[in-house]
Amino acid sequence: MREGIHVLRHADLTVADVDALQKLFDGEYLKDFGPWTPNAPYGYSPADTHVLAFRGRDLAAHVGFQRRRIAVGMREVVVAGTGGVLVDDGSRGTGLGGLVMRRAQQAMRTERDIEFGFLGCRPEVVPFYEKAGWVQVHATERCISRLDQKSVVQTEGGPILICSGLRETSEWPEGDIDLRGTPW
Ligand SMILES: CC(C)(COP(=O)(O)OP(=O)(O)OC[C@H]1O[C@@H](n2cnc3c(N)ncnc32)[C@H](O)[C@@H]1OP(=O)(O)O)[C@@H](O)C(=O)NCCC(=O)NCCS
């Protein structure tokens, strides 16, 4: 049984880890979005790396990320597309969300070529991510719809946040963003 915080590759999740993730996500989203699935959670892109935080023996928080080369303006950028950010209802407001976000950023920095963490979120959660050190960028974003996995969705002004995936700081490039796949 796991305790504490673990950073795991998707392929290294045990059956017990997947069950714990199912319980955490279904506890929050089953009624509105149906059951969580590991390989296309709610139609979003799956994580290739997971940060799992246990309180005692229960999984209390998760954040995942997936490495992908996306297009930004005239450039290609390797990002850690970040999603599945969830803290169990009973553990919210205790700093655990901030802790797993920082742990995820540390994990991104150990991967050779990830330049930035990248995520999209609802406007009301922006302050949470900013407190974890993420920064908002403003751009038009294109991606494949998570709902049908084929139509192209273009959004403007939906909050997008990034963090540095490198030890030295670098500038997020100007221009429209093409996620070249479904969002996270
Ligand atoms: C959003 C969420 C992950 C925050 O986790 P948490 O463990 O409660 O957050 P923390 O206790 O680490 O909070 C860190 C800071 O962010 C702030 N914060 C947390 N949730 C916030 C929210 N929804 N809106 C604004 N600020 C928030 C806290 O006040 C705290 O600020 P402080 O350092 O000044 O005290 C959690 O509420 C959750 O799982 N919500 C449901 C799922 C969700 O919305 N996920 C995000 C999808 S984009």
PDB file of C-alpha atoms and ligand atoms in Angstrom:
ATOM      1  CA  MET A   1       0.000   0.000   0.000  1.00  0.00           C
ATOM      2  CA  ARG A   2       1.362   3.425  -0.920  1.00  0.00           C
ATOM      3  CA  GLU A   3       1.642   6.405   1.437  1.00  0.00           C
ATOM      4  CA  GLY A   4       2.955   9.938   0.878  1.00  0.00           C
ATOM      5  CA  ILE A   5       3.593  11.489  -2.544  1.00  0.00           C
ATOM      6  CA  HIS A   6       4.590   9.417  -5.585  1.00  0.00           C
ATOM      7  CA  VAL A   7       5.520  10.367  -9.143  1.00  0.00           C
ATOM      8  CA  LEU A   8       4.727   7.458 -11.437  1.00  0.00           C
ATOM      9  CA  ARG A   9       4.805   6.739 -15.165  1.00  0.00           C
ATOM     10  CA  HIS A  10       1.380   5.736 -16.471  1.00  0.00           C
ATOM     11  CA  ALA A  11       2.692   2.263 -17.388  1.00  0.00           C
ATOM     12  CA  ASP A  12       3.909   1.752 -13.822  1.00  0.00           C
ATOM     13  CA  LEU A  13       0.519   2.323 -12.135  1.00  0.00           C
ATOM     14  CA  THR A  14      -0.526  -0.783 -10.213  1.00  0.00           C
ATOM     15  CA  VAL A  15      -4.052  -2.176 -10.268  1.00  0.00           C
ATOM     16  CA  ALA A  16      -4.482  -0.669  -6.780  1.00  0.00           C
ATOM     17  CA  ASP A  17      -3.329   2.758  -8.074  1.00  0.00           C
ATOM     18  CA  VAL A  18      -5.851   2.648 -10.943  1.00  0.00           C
ATOM     19  CA  ASP A  19      -8.602   1.607  -8.514  1.00  0.00           C
ATOM     20  CA  ALA A  20      -7.660   4.477  -6.189  1.00  0.00           C
ATOM     21  CA  LEU A  21      -7.747   6.957  -9.110  1.00  0.00           C
ATOM     22  CA  GLN A  22     -11.128   5.602 -10.197  1.00  0.00           C
ATOM     23  CA  LYS A  23     -12.468   6.123  -6.668  1.00  0.00           C
ATOM     24  CA  LEU A  24     -11.053   9.660  -6.407  1.00  0.00           C
ATOM     25  CA  PHE A  25     -12.398  10.799  -9.799  1.00  0.00           C
ATOM     26  CA  ASP A  26     -15.730   8.978  -9.615  1.00  0.00           C
ATOM     27  CA  GLY A  27     -16.296  10.546  -6.189  1.00  0.00           C
ATOM     28  CA  GLU A  28     -16.187  13.958  -7.860  1.00  0.00           C
ATOM     29  CA  TYR A  29     -17.455  13.458 -11.425  1.00  0.00           C
ATOM     30  CA  LEU A  30     -19.446  10.204 -11.796  1.00  0.00           C
ATOM     31  CA  LYS A  31     -22.843  11.883 -11.605  1.00  0.00           C
ATOM     32  CA  ASP A  32     -22.096  14.563 -14.201  1.00  0.00           C
ATOM     33  CA  PHE A  33     -19.548  12.953 -16.525  1.00  0.00           C
ATOM     34  CA  GLY A  34     -19.785   9.172 -16.060  1.00  0.00           C
ATOM     35  CA  PRO A  35     -16.962   6.855 -14.982  1.00  0.00           C
ATOM     36  CA  TRP A  36     -13.297   7.877 -15.122  1.00  0.00           C
ATOM     37  CA  THR A  37     -11.159   5.868 -17.561  1.00  0.00           C
ATOM     38  CA  PRO A  38      -7.336   5.743 -17.422  1.00  0.00           C
ATOM     39  CA  ASN A  39      -6.676   6.048 -21.167  1.00  0.00           C
ATOM     40  CA  ALA A  40      -9.083   8.830 -22.191  1.00  0.00           C
ATOM     41  CA  PRO A  41     -10.444  10.369 -18.991  1.00  0.00           C
ATOM     42  CA  TYR A  42     -13.688  12.133 -19.991  1.00  0.00           C
ATOM     43  CA  GLY A  43     -12.262  12.331 -23.544  1.00  0.00           C
ATOM     44  CA  TYR A  44      -9.220  14.337 -22.433  1.00  0.00           C
ATOM     45  CA  SER A  45      -5.703  13.192 -23.330  1.00  0.00           C
ATOM     46  CA  PRO A  46      -4.265  10.677 -20.884  1.00  0.00           C
ATOM     47  CA  ALA A  47      -1.354  11.517 -18.611  1.00  0.00           C
ATOM     48  CA  ASP A  48       1.974   9.781 -19.142  1.00  0.00           C
ATOM     49  CA  THR A  49       3.155  10.864 -15.677  1.00  0.00           C
ATOM     50  CA  HIS A  50       1.053  10.994 -12.519  1.00  0.00           C
ATOM     51  CA  VAL A  51       1.605  12.646  -9.152  1.00  0.00           C
ATOM     52  CA  LEU A  52      -0.370  10.771  -6.505  1.00  0.00           C
ATOM     53  CA  ALA A  53      -0.703  12.071  -2.938  1.00  0.00           C
ATOM     54  CA  PHE A  54      -1.954   9.686  -0.275  1.00  0.00           C
ATOM     55  CA  ARG A  55      -3.383  10.721   3.094  1.00  0.00           C
ATOM     56  CA  GLY A  56      -2.962   7.626   5.190  1.00  0.00           C
ATOM     57  CA  ARG A  57      -3.830   4.894   2.723  1.00  0.00           C
ATOM     58  CA  ASP A  58      -6.387   6.872   0.731  1.00  0.00           C
ATOM     59  CA  LEU A  59      -5.547   8.676  -2.483  1.00  0.00           C
ATOM     60  CA  ALA A  60      -6.296  12.315  -1.656  1.00  0.00           C
ATOM     61  CA  ALA A  61      -4.927  14.229  -4.657  1.00  0.00           C
ATOM     62  CA  HIS A  62      -3.774  13.788  -8.230  1.00  0.00           C
ATOM     63  CA  VAL A  63      -2.239  15.761 -11.069  1.00  0.00           C
ATOM     64  CA  GLY A  64      -1.125  14.281 -14.370  1.00  0.00           C
ATOM     65  CA  PHE A  65       0.845  15.481 -17.361  1.00  0.00           C
ATOM     66  CA  GLN A  66       1.616  14.315 -20.885  1.00  0.00           C
ATOM     67  CA  ARG A  67       4.598  15.382 -22.980  1.00  0.00           C
ATOM     68  CA  ARG A  68       3.646  16.764 -26.395  1.00  0.00           C
ATOM     69  CA  ARG A  69       5.198  18.936 -29.102  1.00  0.00           C
ATOM     70  CA  ILE A  70       2.650  21.666 -29.870  1.00  0.00           C
ATOM     71  CA  ALA A  71       2.741  24.663 -32.217  1.00  0.00           C
ATOM     72  CA  VAL A  72       2.859  28.231 -30.879  1.00  0.00           C
ATOM     73  CA  GLY A  73       2.985  30.934 -33.550  1.00  0.00           C
ATOM     74  CA  MET A  74       5.970  30.072 -35.770  1.00  0.00           C
ATOM     75  CA  ARG A  75       7.572  27.753 -33.203  1.00  0.00           C
ATOM     76  CA  GLU A  76       7.243  24.256 -31.886  1.00  0.00           C
ATOM     77  CA  VAL A  77       7.252  23.931 -28.102  1.00  0.00           C
ATOM     78  CA  VAL A  78       7.499  20.770 -26.016  1.00  0.00           C
ATOM     79  CA  VAL A  79       4.983  21.015 -23.210  1.00  0.00           C
ATOM     80  CA  ALA A  80       3.805  18.919 -20.317  1.00  0.00           C
ATOM     81  CA  GLY A  81       0.058  19.150 -20.908  1.00  0.00           C
ATOM     82  CA  THR A  82      -1.365  19.087 -17.409  1.00  0.00           C
ATOM     83  CA  GLY A  83      -4.774  17.884 -16.237  1.00  0.00           C
ATOM     84  CA  GLY A  84      -6.699  15.710 -13.838  1.00  0.00           C
ATOM     85  CA  VAL A  85      -5.980  18.193 -11.049  1.00  0.00           C
ATOM     86  CA  LEU A  86      -8.161  16.997  -8.219  1.00  0.00           C
ATOM     87  CA  VAL A  87      -8.054  17.034  -4.426  1.00  0.00           C
ATOM     88  CA  ASP A  88     -10.492  14.883  -2.502  1.00  0.00           C
ATOM     89  CA  ASP A  89     -13.318  16.990  -1.053  1.00  0.00           C
ATOM     90  CA  GLY A  90     -12.282  16.284   2.549  1.00  0.00           C
ATOM     91  CA  SER A  91      -8.658  17.363   1.973  1.00  0.00           C
ATOM     92  CA  ARG A  92      -9.246  20.695   0.196  1.00  0.00           C
ATOM     93  CA  GLY A  93      -7.947  23.923   1.644  1.00  0.00           C
ATOM     94  CA  THR A  94      -5.030  22.232   3.381  1.00  0.00           C
ATOM     95  CA  GLY A  95      -2.313  23.026   0.841  1.00  0.00           C
ATOM     96  CA  LEU A  96      -2.349  19.603  -0.822  1.00  0.00           C
ATOM     97  CA  GLY A  97      -3.357  20.944  -4.258  1.00  0.00           C
ATOM     98  CA  GLY A  98      -0.475  23.418  -4.223  1.00  0.00           C
ATOM     99  CA  LEU A  99       1.888  20.683  -3.095  1.00  0.00           C
ATOM    100  CA  VAL A 100       1.034  18.283  -5.944  1.00  0.00           C
ATOM    101  CA  MET A 101       1.261  21.104  -8.504  1.00  0.00           C
ATOM    102  CA  ARG A 102       4.772  21.967  -7.310  1.00  0.00           C
ATOM    103  CA  ARG A 103       5.744  18.302  -7.290  1.00  0.00           C
ATOM    104  CA  ALA A 104       4.486  17.997 -10.881  1.00  0.00           C
ATOM    105  CA  GLN A 105       6.608  20.971 -11.940  1.00  0.00           C
ATOM    106  CA  GLN A 106       9.672  19.382 -10.320  1.00  0.00           C
ATOM    107  CA  ALA A 107       8.941  16.172 -12.246  1.00  0.00           C
ATOM    108  CA  MET A 108       8.636  18.115 -15.528  1.00  0.00           C
ATOM    109  CA  ARG A 109      12.050  19.624 -14.867  1.00  0.00           C
ATOM    110  CA  THR A 110      13.662  16.197 -14.621  1.00  0.00           C
ATOM    111  CA  GLU A 111      12.523  15.358 -18.171  1.00  0.00           C
ATOM    112  CA  ARG A 112      15.110  16.273 -20.736  1.00  0.00           C
ATOM    113  CA  ASP A 113      13.177  18.392 -23.211  1.00  0.00           C
ATOM    114  CA  ILE A 114      10.004  19.704 -21.577  1.00  0.00           C
ATOM    115  CA  GLU A 115      10.093  23.485 -21.962  1.00  0.00           C
ATOM    116  CA  PHE A 116       6.832  24.432 -20.244  1.00  0.00           C
ATOM    117  CA  GLY A 117       3.979  23.037 -18.224  1.00  0.00           C
ATOM    118  CA  PHE A 118       0.691  23.905 -19.923  1.00  0.00           C
ATOM    119  CA  LEU A 119      -2.940  23.798 -18.810  1.00  0.00           C
ATOM    120  CA  GLY A 120      -6.363  25.214 -19.472  1.00  0.00           C
ATOM    121  CA  CYS A 121      -8.888  25.786 -16.691  1.00  0.00           C
ATOM    122  CA  ARG A 122     -12.066  27.508 -15.576  1.00  0.00           C
ATOM    123  CA  PRO A 123     -11.625  31.215 -14.764  1.00  0.00           C
ATOM    124  CA  GLU A 124     -12.453  30.736 -11.079  1.00  0.00           C
ATOM    125  CA  VAL A 125      -9.492  28.383 -10.493  1.00  0.00           C
ATOM    126  CA  VAL A 126      -6.855  30.711 -12.003  1.00  0.00           C
ATOM    127  CA  PRO A 127      -5.803  32.114  -8.570  1.00  0.00           C
ATOM    128  CA  PHE A 128      -5.091  28.571  -7.336  1.00  0.00           C
ATOM    129  CA  TYR A 129      -2.687  27.921 -10.224  1.00  0.00           C
ATOM    130  CA  GLU A 130      -1.104  31.363  -9.903  1.00  0.00           C
ATOM    131  CA  LYS A 131      -0.402  30.653  -6.222  1.00  0.00           C
ATOM    132  CA  ALA A 132       1.381  27.480  -7.344  1.00  0.00           C
ATOM    133  CA  GLY A 133       3.634  29.638  -9.551  1.00  0.00           C
ATOM    134  CA  TRP A 134       1.882  29.269 -12.904  1.00  0.00           C
ATOM    135  CA  VAL A 135       1.419  32.299 -15.175  1.00  0.00           C
ATOM    136  CA  GLN A 136      -1.465  33.159 -17.473  1.00  0.00           C
ATOM    137  CA  VAL A 137      -0.838  33.618 -21.213  1.00  0.00           C
ATOM    138  CA  HIS A 138      -3.308  35.051 -23.681  1.00  0.00           C
ATOM    139  CA  ALA A 139      -3.711  33.439 -27.092  1.00  0.00           C
ATOM    140  CA  THR A 140      -6.145  31.775 -29.443  1.00  0.00           C
ATOM    141  CA  GLU A 141      -6.068  28.017 -28.943  1.00  0.00           C
ATOM    142  CA  ARG A 142      -6.956  25.255 -31.395  1.00  0.00           C
ATOM    143  CA  CYS A 143      -7.417  21.637 -30.357  1.00  0.00           C
ATOM    144  CA  ILE A 144      -9.339  18.465 -31.176  1.00  0.00           C
ATOM    145  CA  SER A 145     -12.621  18.222 -29.296  1.00  0.00           C
ATOM    146  CA  ARG A 146     -12.558  15.918 -26.280  1.00  0.00           C
ATOM    147  CA  LEU A 147     -16.234  15.169 -26.969  1.00  0.00           C
ATOM    148  CA  ASP A 148     -16.012  13.571 -30.426  1.00  0.00           C
ATOM    149  CA  GLN A 149     -12.209  13.239 -30.781  1.00  0.00           C
ATOM    150  CA  LYS A 150     -12.330  14.716 -34.299  1.00  0.00           C
ATOM    151  CA  SER A 151     -13.833  18.180 -34.685  1.00  0.00           C
ATOM    152  CA  VAL A 152     -11.536  21.165 -34.292  1.00  0.00           C
ATOM    153  CA  VAL A 153     -12.353  23.580 -31.489  1.00  0.00           C
ATOM    154  CA  GLN A 154     -11.003  27.119 -31.430  1.00  0.00           C
ATOM    155  CA  THR A 155     -11.167  29.179 -28.251  1.00  0.00           C
ATOM    156  CA  GLU A 156     -10.152  32.683 -27.355  1.00  0.00           C
ATOM    157  CA  GLY A 157      -9.690  33.999 -23.850  1.00  0.00           C
ATOM    158  CA  GLY A 158     -10.280  30.700 -22.008  1.00  0.00           C
ATOM    159  CA  PRO A 159      -7.666  30.762 -19.254  1.00  0.00           C
ATOM    160  CA  ILE A 160      -4.360  29.173 -20.308  1.00  0.00           C
ATOM    161  CA  LEU A 161      -1.535  28.893 -17.788  1.00  0.00           C
ATOM    162  CA  ILE A 162       2.068  27.859 -18.147  1.00  0.00           C
ATOM    163  CA  CYS A 163       5.015  27.181 -15.870  1.00  0.00           C
ATOM    164  CA  SER A 164       8.659  26.764 -16.718  1.00  0.00           C
ATOM    165  CA  GLY A 165       9.786  23.206 -17.360  1.00  0.00           C
ATOM    166  CA  LEU A 166      13.418  24.240 -17.468  1.00  0.00           C
ATOM    167  CA  ARG A 167      15.711  25.361 -14.694  1.00  0.00           C
ATOM    168  CA  GLU A 168      16.515  28.614 -16.506  1.00  0.00           C
ATOM    169  CA  THR A 169      13.605  30.918 -17.399  1.00  0.00           C
ATOM    170  CA  SER A 170      12.548  31.276 -21.005  1.00  0.00           C
ATOM    171  CA  GLU A 171       9.823  33.315 -22.693  1.00  0.00           C
ATOM    172  CA  TRP A 172       6.565  31.795 -23.873  1.00  0.00           C
ATOM    173  CA  PRO A 173       6.429  32.511 -27.633  1.00  0.00           C
ATOM    174  CA  GLU A 174       3.882  34.874 -29.170  1.00  0.00           C
ATOM    175  CA  GLY A 175       1.131  33.517 -31.367  1.00  0.00           C
ATOM    176  CA  ASP A 176      -1.789  31.157 -31.783  1.00  0.00           C
ATOM    177  CA  ILE A 177      -1.556  27.799 -30.046  1.00  0.00           C
ATOM    178  CA  ASP A 178      -2.308  24.493 -31.776  1.00  0.00           C
ATOM    179  CA  LEU A 179      -2.424  21.630 -29.290  1.00  0.00           C
ATOM    180  CA  ARG A 180      -2.259  19.084 -32.153  1.00  0.00           C
ATOM    181  CA  GLY A 181      -4.602  16.794 -30.284  1.00  0.00           C
ATOM    182  CA  THR A 182      -7.192  16.748 -27.546  1.00  0.00           C
ATOM    183  CA  PRO A 183      -6.660  18.936 -24.461  1.00  0.00           C
ATOM    184  CA  TRP A 184      -5.615  17.684 -21.043  1.00  0.00           C
TER     185      TRP A 184
HETATM  186  C1  LIG B   1      -8.843  23.437  -7.124  1.00  0.00           C
HETATM  187  C2  LIG B   1      -8.289  22.434  -6.088  1.00  0.00           C
HETATM  188  C3  LIG B   1      -7.389  21.443  -6.812  1.00  0.00           C
HETATM  189  C4  LIG B   1      -7.505  23.201  -5.035  1.00  0.00           C
HETATM  190  O1  LIG B   1      -6.908  22.262  -4.159  1.00  0.00           O
HETATM  191  P1  LIG B   1      -6.641  22.614  -2.605  1.00  0.00           P
HETATM  192  O2  LIG B   1      -5.859  21.514  -2.016  1.00  0.00           O
HETATM  193  O3  LIG B   1      -7.945  22.941  -1.958  1.00  0.00           O
HETATM  194  O4  LIG B   1      -5.783  23.934  -2.736  1.00  0.00           O
HETATM  195  P2  LIG B   1      -4.699  24.477  -1.672  1.00  0.00           P
HETATM  196  O5  LIG B   1      -5.232  24.234  -0.304  1.00  0.00           O
HETATM  197  O6  LIG B   1      -3.379  23.890  -1.998  1.00  0.00           O
HETATM  198  O7  LIG B   1      -4.718  26.018  -2.020  1.00  0.00           O
HETATM  199  C5  LIG B   1      -3.572  26.733  -2.377  1.00  0.00           C
HETATM  200  C6  LIG B   1      -3.969  28.187  -2.550  1.00  0.00           C
HETATM  201  O8  LIG B   1      -4.902  28.328  -3.646  1.00  0.00           O
HETATM  202  C7  LIG B   1      -6.106  28.932  -3.204  1.00  0.00           C
HETATM  203  N1  LIG B   1      -7.226  28.240  -3.825  1.00  0.00           N
HETATM  204  C8  LIG B   1      -7.531  26.948  -3.716  1.00  0.00           C
HETATM  205  N2  LIG B   1      -8.627  26.663  -4.445  1.00  0.00           N
HETATM  206  C9  LIG B   1      -9.025  27.807  -5.018  1.00  0.00           C
HETATM  207  C10 LIG B   1     -10.084  28.150  -5.901  1.00  0.00           C
HETATM  208  N3  LIG B   1     -10.985  27.255  -6.330  1.00  0.00           N
HETATM  209  N4  LIG B   1     -10.180  29.431  -6.306  1.00  0.00           N
HETATM  210  C11 LIG B   1      -9.291  30.348  -5.880  1.00  0.00           C
HETATM  211  N5  LIG B   1      -8.249  30.084  -5.039  1.00  0.00           N
HETATM  212  C12 LIG B   1      -8.123  28.830  -4.628  1.00  0.00           C
HETATM  213  C13 LIG B   1      -6.146  28.700  -1.721  1.00  0.00           C
HETATM  214  O9  LIG B   1      -6.909  29.707  -1.069  1.00  0.00           O
HETATM  215  C14 LIG B   1      -4.681  28.759  -1.336  1.00  0.00           C
HETATM  216  O10 LIG B   1      -4.284  30.102  -1.201  1.00  0.00           O
HETATM  217  P3  LIG B   1      -3.275  30.582   0.005  1.00  0.00           P
HETATM  218  O11 LIG B   1      -1.966  29.890  -0.310  1.00  0.00           O
HETATM  219  O12 LIG B   1      -3.223  32.061  -0.153  1.00  0.00           O
HETATM  220  O13 LIG B   1      -3.898  30.098   1.258  1.00  0.00           O
HETATM  221  C15 LIG B   1      -9.454  21.673  -5.371  1.00  0.00           C
HETATM  222  O14 LIG B   1     -10.342  22.616  -4.825  1.00  0.00           O
HETATM  223  C16 LIG B   1     -10.243  20.720  -6.260  1.00  0.00           C
HETATM  224  O15 LIG B   1      -9.849  19.575  -6.441  1.00  0.00           O
HETATM  225  N6  LIG B   1     -11.357  21.213  -6.839  1.00  0.00           N
HETATM  226  C17 LIG B   1     -12.228  20.386  -7.700  1.00  0.00           C
HETATM  227  C18 LIG B   1     -11.555  20.004  -8.993  1.00  0.00           C
HETATM  228  C19 LIG B   1     -11.065  21.201  -9.783  1.00  0.00           C
HETATM  229  O16 LIG B   1     -11.735  22.207  -9.907  1.00  0.00           O
HETATM  230  N7  LIG B   1      -9.849  21.052 -10.333  1.00  0.00           N
HETATM  231  C20 LIG B   1      -9.264  22.044 -11.198  1.00  0.00           C
HETATM  232  C21 LIG B   1      -9.646  21.744 -12.601  1.00  0.00           C
HETATM  233  S1  LIG B   1      -9.010  22.975 -13.711  1.00  0.00           S
END
